[in-house]
Short mmCIF file of C-alpha atoms in Angstrom, two decimals:
data_model
loop_
_atom_site.label_atom_id
_atom_site.label_comp_id
_atom_site.label_asym_id
_atom_site.label_seq_id
_atom_site.Cartn_x
_atom_site.Cartn_y
_atom_site.Cartn_z
CA MET P 232 12.71 5.93 2.73
CA ARG P 233 13.67 8.38 0.01
CA GLY P 234 17.45 8.88 -0.16
CA LYS P 235 18.09 6.34 2.59
CA ASP P 236 21.12 4.05 2.77
CA LEU P 237 20.73 0.37 3.67
CA PHE P 238 23.81 -1.03 5.38
CA ASP P 239 21.95 -3.55 7.56
CA VAL P 240 18.47 -4.18 8.90
CA ASP P 241 19.33 -1.93 11.86
CA ASP P 242 18.75 0.98 9.46
CA LEU P 243 15.08 0.01 9.12
CA GLU P 244 12.08 0.80 11.26
CA ALA P 245 9.09 -1.54 11.37
CA SER P 246 7.21 1.09 9.32
CA ASP P 247 9.93 0.92 6.63
CA VAL P 248 9.59 -2.85 6.42
CA LYS P 249 5.81 -2.57 6.09
CA GLU P 250 6.22 -0.02 3.31
CA ILE P 251 8.71 -2.26 1.48
CA PHE P 252 6.43 -5.30 1.78
CA GLU P 253 3.39 -3.40 0.50
CA ARG P 254 5.32 -1.98 -2.47
CA ALA P 255 6.78 -5.44 -3.26
CA GLN P 256 3.30 -6.94 -3.09
CA PHE P 257 2.06 -4.27 -5.50
CA PHE P 258 4.79 -5.11 -8.01
CA LYS P 259 4.23 -8.84 -7.62
CA ARG P 260 0.51 -8.47 -8.35
CA HIS P 261 1.46 -6.90 -11.68
CA GLY P 262 3.88 -9.72 -12.55
CA LEU P 263 6.42 -8.93 -15.27
CA GLN P 264 4.99 -5.52 -16.10
CA LYS P 265 7.62 -2.87 -16.79
CA TRP P 266 7.51 0.59 -15.22
CA THR P 267 9.07 3.97 -15.92
CA SER P 268 9.19 5.28 -12.34
CA LEU P 269 13.01 5.34 -12.35
CA LYS P 270 13.51 6.44 -15.93
CA GLY P 271 16.62 8.61 -16.14
CA LYS P 272 18.13 7.18 -12.94
CA SER P 273 21.49 5.40 -13.04
CA ILE P 274 22.16 2.46 -10.70
CA CYS P 275 25.64 0.98 -10.40
CA THR P 276 26.28 -2.54 -9.09
CA LEU P 277 29.77 -3.09 -7.68
CA PHE P 278 30.29 -6.77 -6.95
CA PHE P 279 33.74 -7.61 -5.63
CA GLU P 280 32.51 -11.15 -4.80
CA SER P 281 30.79 -13.72 -6.99
CA SER P 282 27.00 -13.66 -7.06
CA THR P 283 24.15 -15.04 -9.11
CA ARG P 284 20.84 -14.41 -7.33
CA THR P 285 21.57 -11.07 -5.72
CA ARG P 286 23.29 -9.44 -8.67
CA ILE P 287 20.85 -10.58 -11.34
CA SER P 288 17.79 -9.74 -9.21
CA PHE P 289 19.07 -6.20 -8.65
CA GLU P 290 19.69 -5.85 -12.38
CA LEU P 291 16.21 -7.13 -13.22
CA ALA P 292 14.66 -4.90 -10.57
CA ALA P 293 16.39 -1.80 -11.94
CA LYS P 294 15.49 -2.61 -15.57
CA ARG P 295 11.83 -3.30 -14.76
CA LEU P 296 11.63 0.15 -13.17
CA GLY P 297 13.15 1.80 -16.22
CA ALA P 298 16.52 2.69 -14.66
CA ASP P 299 19.88 2.49 -16.42
CA ILE P 300 22.04 -0.26 -14.86
CA ILE P 301 25.83 -0.09 -14.87
CA ASN P 302 27.78 -3.20 -13.90
CA PHE P 303 31.16 -2.45 -12.35
CA THR P 304 33.60 -5.36 -12.54
CA ALA P 305 36.61 -5.01 -10.25
CA SER P 306 38.79 -7.45 -12.20
CA THR P 307 38.63 -5.32 -15.36
CA SER P 308 38.65 -1.90 -13.68
CA SER P 309 41.42 0.58 -12.92
CA LEU P 310 41.66 -0.95 -9.44
CA ASN P 311 43.95 -3.47 -11.14
CA LYS P 312 46.19 -0.55 -12.12
CA GLY P 313 46.52 0.67 -8.55
CA GLU P 314 43.62 3.11 -8.41
CA SER P 315 42.26 3.50 -4.88
CA PHE P 316 38.74 2.53 -3.85
CA LYS P 317 38.14 6.20 -3.01
CA ASP P 318 39.12 7.43 -6.48
CA THR P 319 37.06 4.69 -8.13
CA VAL P 320 33.92 5.80 -6.28
CA LYS P 321 34.60 9.48 -6.95
CA THR P 322 35.07 8.72 -10.65
CA LEU P 323 31.74 6.88 -10.79
CA ASP P 324 30.10 9.71 -8.86
CA ALA P 325 31.37 12.23 -11.42
CA MET P 326 29.54 10.22 -14.08
CA GLY P 327 26.22 10.80 -12.34
CA ILE P 328 25.43 7.55 -10.51
CA ASP P 329 22.20 7.90 -8.50
CA LEU P 330 22.49 4.76 -6.35
CA TYR P 331 25.12 2.10 -5.62
CA VAL P 332 24.67 -1.58 -4.81
CA ILE P 333 27.87 -3.06 -3.39
CA ARG P 334 29.01 -6.55 -2.42
CA HIS P 335 32.45 -6.93 -0.88
CA SER P 336 34.37 -9.51 1.14
CA GLU P 337 35.38 -6.93 3.75
CA PRO P 338 32.85 -6.12 6.49
CA GLY P 339 32.05 -2.42 6.60
CA SER P 340 32.82 -1.76 2.92
CA PRO P 341 29.41 -0.15 2.19
CA VAL P 342 29.89 2.26 5.11
CA MET P 343 33.37 3.10 3.84
CA MET P 344 31.98 3.70 0.36
CA LYS P 345 29.47 6.18 1.77
CA LYS P 346 32.35 8.41 2.85
CA TYR P 347 33.03 9.16 -0.82
CA THR P 348 29.52 9.65 -2.22
CA ASN P 349 26.29 11.44 -1.43
CA SER P 350 24.25 8.91 -3.40
CA PRO P 351 22.37 6.16 -1.52
CA VAL P 352 24.28 2.90 -0.92
CA ILE P 353 22.69 -0.54 -0.57
CA ASN P 354 24.69 -3.34 1.00
CA ALA P 355 24.39 -6.51 -1.09
CA GLY P 356 26.57 -8.46 1.35
CA ASP P 357 29.77 -7.47 3.15
CA GLY P 358 31.89 -10.35 4.37
CA VAL P 359 30.31 -12.16 7.29
CA HIS P 360 28.68 -8.96 8.54
CA ALA P 361 25.31 -8.36 6.87
CA HIS P 362 22.99 -9.06 3.94
CA PRO P 363 19.92 -6.88 4.54
CA THR P 364 18.12 -7.40 1.23
CA GLN P 365 18.27 -11.18 1.67
CA ALA P 366 16.75 -10.77 5.12
CA LEU P 367 13.99 -8.60 3.65
CA LEU P 368 13.09 -11.11 0.94
CA ASP P 369 13.17 -13.96 3.46
CA ALA P 370 10.87 -12.03 5.79
CA TYR P 371 8.59 -11.07 2.90
CA THR P 372 8.30 -14.74 1.88
CA ILE P 373 7.30 -15.64 5.45
CA TRP P 374 4.82 -12.74 5.58
CA GLU P 375 3.21 -13.94 2.33
CA LYS P 376 2.72 -17.41 3.74
CA PHE P 377 1.62 -16.60 7.29
CA GLY P 378 0.37 -13.01 7.18
CA ASN P 379 2.26 -12.29 10.40
CA PHE P 380 5.43 -13.23 12.30
CA ASN P 381 3.87 -15.23 15.09
CA ILE P 382 6.01 -18.15 13.96
CA LYS P 383 9.01 -20.20 15.06
CA ILE P 384 11.97 -20.47 12.71
CA VAL P 385 15.18 -22.44 13.08
CA ILE P 386 18.21 -21.49 10.98
CA ILE P 387 20.58 -24.45 10.70
CA GLY P 388 24.16 -24.55 9.46
CA ASP P 389 27.26 -22.41 9.23
CA ILE P 390 25.98 -19.54 11.39
CA LEU P 391 29.49 -18.38 12.25
CA HIS P 392 30.34 -17.37 8.68
CA SER P 393 26.84 -16.34 7.59
CA ARG P 394 25.90 -12.70 6.98
CA VAL P 395 22.40 -13.98 6.12
CA ALA P 396 21.94 -15.55 9.55
CA ARG P 397 22.96 -12.32 11.27
CA SER P 398 20.61 -10.09 9.26
CA ASP P 399 17.76 -12.62 9.29
CA ALA P 400 17.98 -13.08 13.05
CA LYS P 401 17.85 -9.35 13.72
CA LEU P 402 15.05 -8.58 11.28
CA LEU P 403 12.84 -11.53 12.19
CA LYS P 404 13.25 -10.80 15.90
CA MET P 405 12.32 -7.16 15.28
CA LEU P 406 9.17 -8.31 13.48
CA GLY P 407 8.19 -10.65 16.33
CA ALA P 408 9.35 -14.11 15.23
CA ASP P 409 10.79 -16.72 17.59
CA VAL P 410 14.27 -17.49 16.19
CA THR P 411 16.65 -20.36 16.94
CA LEU P 412 20.14 -20.71 15.49
CA ALA P 413 21.25 -24.32 15.33
CA GLY P 414 24.22 -26.43 14.28
CA PRO P 415 27.46 -27.83 15.66
CA GLU P 416 29.08 -25.86 18.49
CA SER P 417 31.93 -24.85 16.19
CA PHE P 418 29.40 -23.10 13.90
CA VAL P 419 27.07 -21.65 16.55
CA PRO P 420 29.13 -20.02 19.32
CA SER P 421 27.30 -18.85 22.44
CA TYR P 422 27.80 -15.14 21.74
CA PHE P 423 25.01 -15.31 19.16
CA GLU P 424 22.64 -15.21 22.13
CA ASN P 425 23.36 -11.47 22.10
CA TYR P 426 21.04 -11.27 19.10
CA GLY P 427 18.15 -12.20 21.39
CA VAL P 428 17.75 -15.65 19.83
CA ARG P 429 17.99 -19.18 21.13
CA ILE P 430 21.05 -21.34 20.48
CA SER P 431 20.72 -25.06 19.89
CA HIS P 432 23.03 -27.92 18.96
CA ASN P 433 20.16 -30.41 18.76
CA ILE P 434 18.65 -29.89 15.32
CA GLU P 435 16.05 -32.64 15.70
CA LYS P 436 14.52 -30.89 18.71
CA SER P 437 14.73 -27.49 17.04
CA ILE P 438 13.05 -28.72 13.85
CA SER P 439 10.27 -30.42 15.82
CA GLU P 440 9.37 -27.05 17.39
CA SER P 441 9.52 -24.95 14.21
CA ASP P 442 7.18 -23.70 11.49
CA ILE P 443 10.08 -22.86 9.18
CA VAL P 444 13.42 -24.60 8.71
CA MET P 445 16.11 -22.59 6.96
CA GLY P 446 19.32 -24.24 5.81
CA LEU P 447 22.65 -22.50 5.34
CA ARG P 448 25.53 -23.82 3.28
CA VAL P 449 28.91 -24.63 4.76
CA GLN P 450 31.06 -21.71 3.60
CA LEU P 451 34.36 -23.43 3.02
CA GLU P 452 35.78 -20.34 1.28
CA ARG P 453 35.55 -18.34 4.53
CA GLN P 454 37.07 -20.99 6.77
CA SER P 455 40.67 -21.17 7.88
CA GLY P 456 40.45 -24.18 10.17
CA GLY P 457 38.71 -27.53 10.59
CA PHE P 458 35.21 -27.02 11.99
CA PHE P 459 34.12 -30.65 11.49
CA PRO P 460 35.82 -33.88 10.32
CA THR P 461 34.25 -34.35 6.84
CA LEU P 462 31.31 -33.08 4.78
CA ASP P 463 29.74 -36.56 4.91
CA GLU P 464 29.82 -36.51 8.70
CA TYR P 465 28.37 -33.01 8.75
CA ASN P 466 25.49 -34.25 6.60
CA GLU P 467 24.95 -37.27 8.84
CA PHE P 468 24.59 -35.24 12.02
CA TYR P 469 23.32 -31.85 10.80
CA GLY P 470 21.96 -32.36 7.27
CA ILE P 471 18.30 -31.49 6.70
CA ASN P 472 16.59 -34.60 5.35
CA SER P 473 12.98 -35.76 5.05
CA LYS P 474 13.19 -37.83 8.26
CA ARG P 475 14.15 -34.76 10.26
CA MET P 476 11.63 -32.51 8.50
CA LYS P 477 8.82 -34.91 9.42
CA MET P 478 9.54 -34.23 13.09
CA ALA P 479 7.63 -30.95 12.75
CA LYS P 480 4.07 -30.43 11.55
CA ASN P 481 4.21 -29.32 7.89
CA PRO P 482 7.34 -27.18 8.20
CA ILE P 483 8.36 -24.93 5.31
CA PHE P 484 11.93 -25.25 4.04
CA MET P 485 13.87 -22.14 3.06
CA HIS P 486 17.44 -21.51 1.90
CA PRO P 487 19.17 -18.30 0.73
CA GLY P 488 21.29 -20.19 -1.81
CA PRO P 489 23.50 -21.39 -3.21
CA MET P 490 22.73 -24.85 -1.86
CA ASN P 491 25.23 -27.62 -1.29
CA ARG P 492 22.92 -30.51 -2.07
CA GLY P 493 23.85 -33.58 -0.09
CA VAL P 494 25.66 -31.52 2.55
CA GLU P 495 23.35 -29.17 4.48
CA VAL P 496 20.19 -30.36 2.70
CA MET P 497 19.02 -33.37 0.75
CA GLU P 498 17.18 -33.07 -2.58
CA GLU P 499 14.17 -34.82 -1.07
CA VAL P 500 13.71 -31.64 1.00
CA SER P 501 15.00 -28.87 -1.27
CA ASP P 502 12.87 -30.07 -4.20
CA SER P 503 9.77 -30.97 -2.18
CA ASP P 504 6.37 -29.28 -2.16
CA SER P 505 7.23 -27.77 1.23
CA SER P 506 10.24 -25.93 -0.20
CA ALA P 507 9.97 -22.15 -0.64
CA VAL P 508 13.42 -21.76 -2.20
CA GLU P 509 12.17 -20.75 -5.65
CA GLU P 510 9.64 -18.38 -4.08
CA GLN P 511 12.49 -16.68 -2.24
CA VAL P 512 14.30 -16.10 -5.53
CA THR P 513 11.16 -14.74 -7.20
CA ASN P 514 10.37 -12.49 -4.25
CA GLY P 515 13.94 -11.18 -4.27
CA VAL P 516 13.25 -9.32 -7.53
CA PHE P 517 10.05 -7.70 -6.22
CA VAL P 518 11.53 -6.76 -2.85
CA ARG P 519 14.54 -5.15 -4.55
CA MET P 520 12.21 -3.35 -6.97
CA ALA P 521 10.39 -1.97 -3.94
CA LEU P 522 13.62 -0.83 -2.31
CA LEU P 523 14.96 0.91 -5.40
CA ASP P 524 11.60 2.55 -6.09
CA LEU P 525 11.25 3.84 -2.52
CA ILE P 526 14.84 4.99 -2.06
CA LEU P 527 15.03 6.80 -5.39
CA GLY P 528 11.60 8.35 -5.03
CA GLY P 529 9.81 6.57 -7.81
CA VAL P 530 6.30 7.71 -8.65
CA THR P 531 4.78 4.25 -9.04
CA ASN P 532 1.19 4.10 -7.79
#
């Protein structure tokens, strides 16, 4: 994977995923140990959208590998003075950045950025298009629990506006999982069948058939119209609660965060023993360590 870009999971082969998982597992076995495999490397995070989990986990991953981390903040940069995106990237490149991590509200922004740099680019989320590192950490969490992908997973919620759902569906299908996307018709249009997954508007039935239930938040910030009457009604008909979770045999609950408690999921589920939400966050650091180490040619062994 050395020198490889990661725009979406389509850029990965099954062998790449295996390599990432094995390297992440290696780092996880060593806990909080710090490494020097990326000493002298400079990694720049460019987040044009708000983030907690993704940004901080990339920063932690880079620091644990000994890399220098540079945080680019658009609101305090020369972009506010009219500088173009192209000139911003070229300026950063001239300073010797070895790898970029970018999050942007516009789909395709990481690919556009690549036009102006020869350094590897990792997509940390571009609009509603893709979020490959979230898909990798989700898949890794499943792999840890089951050892394989002979499982059924239902992803419930705002599929229409979710880059996570798109990347998760593609990666989990590639690895052999049985994937269902579920929610109200306004959130789960029929064209998602093109991803090779099942579509359902009956979440009770979908949960009853699944090993893993993943919730997605209602992304009000990306919506321009009314997709349902009220949040309370959405919770009543599509919220993940303990009654619905009991319809399946010991299902595991997952969520990419942030969670809207009391909307797409109830605390009785998100904070239960069957919840893997905190494991996902923990695994996110190790998976991103693995990616950075592999792409930048670290010498960890």
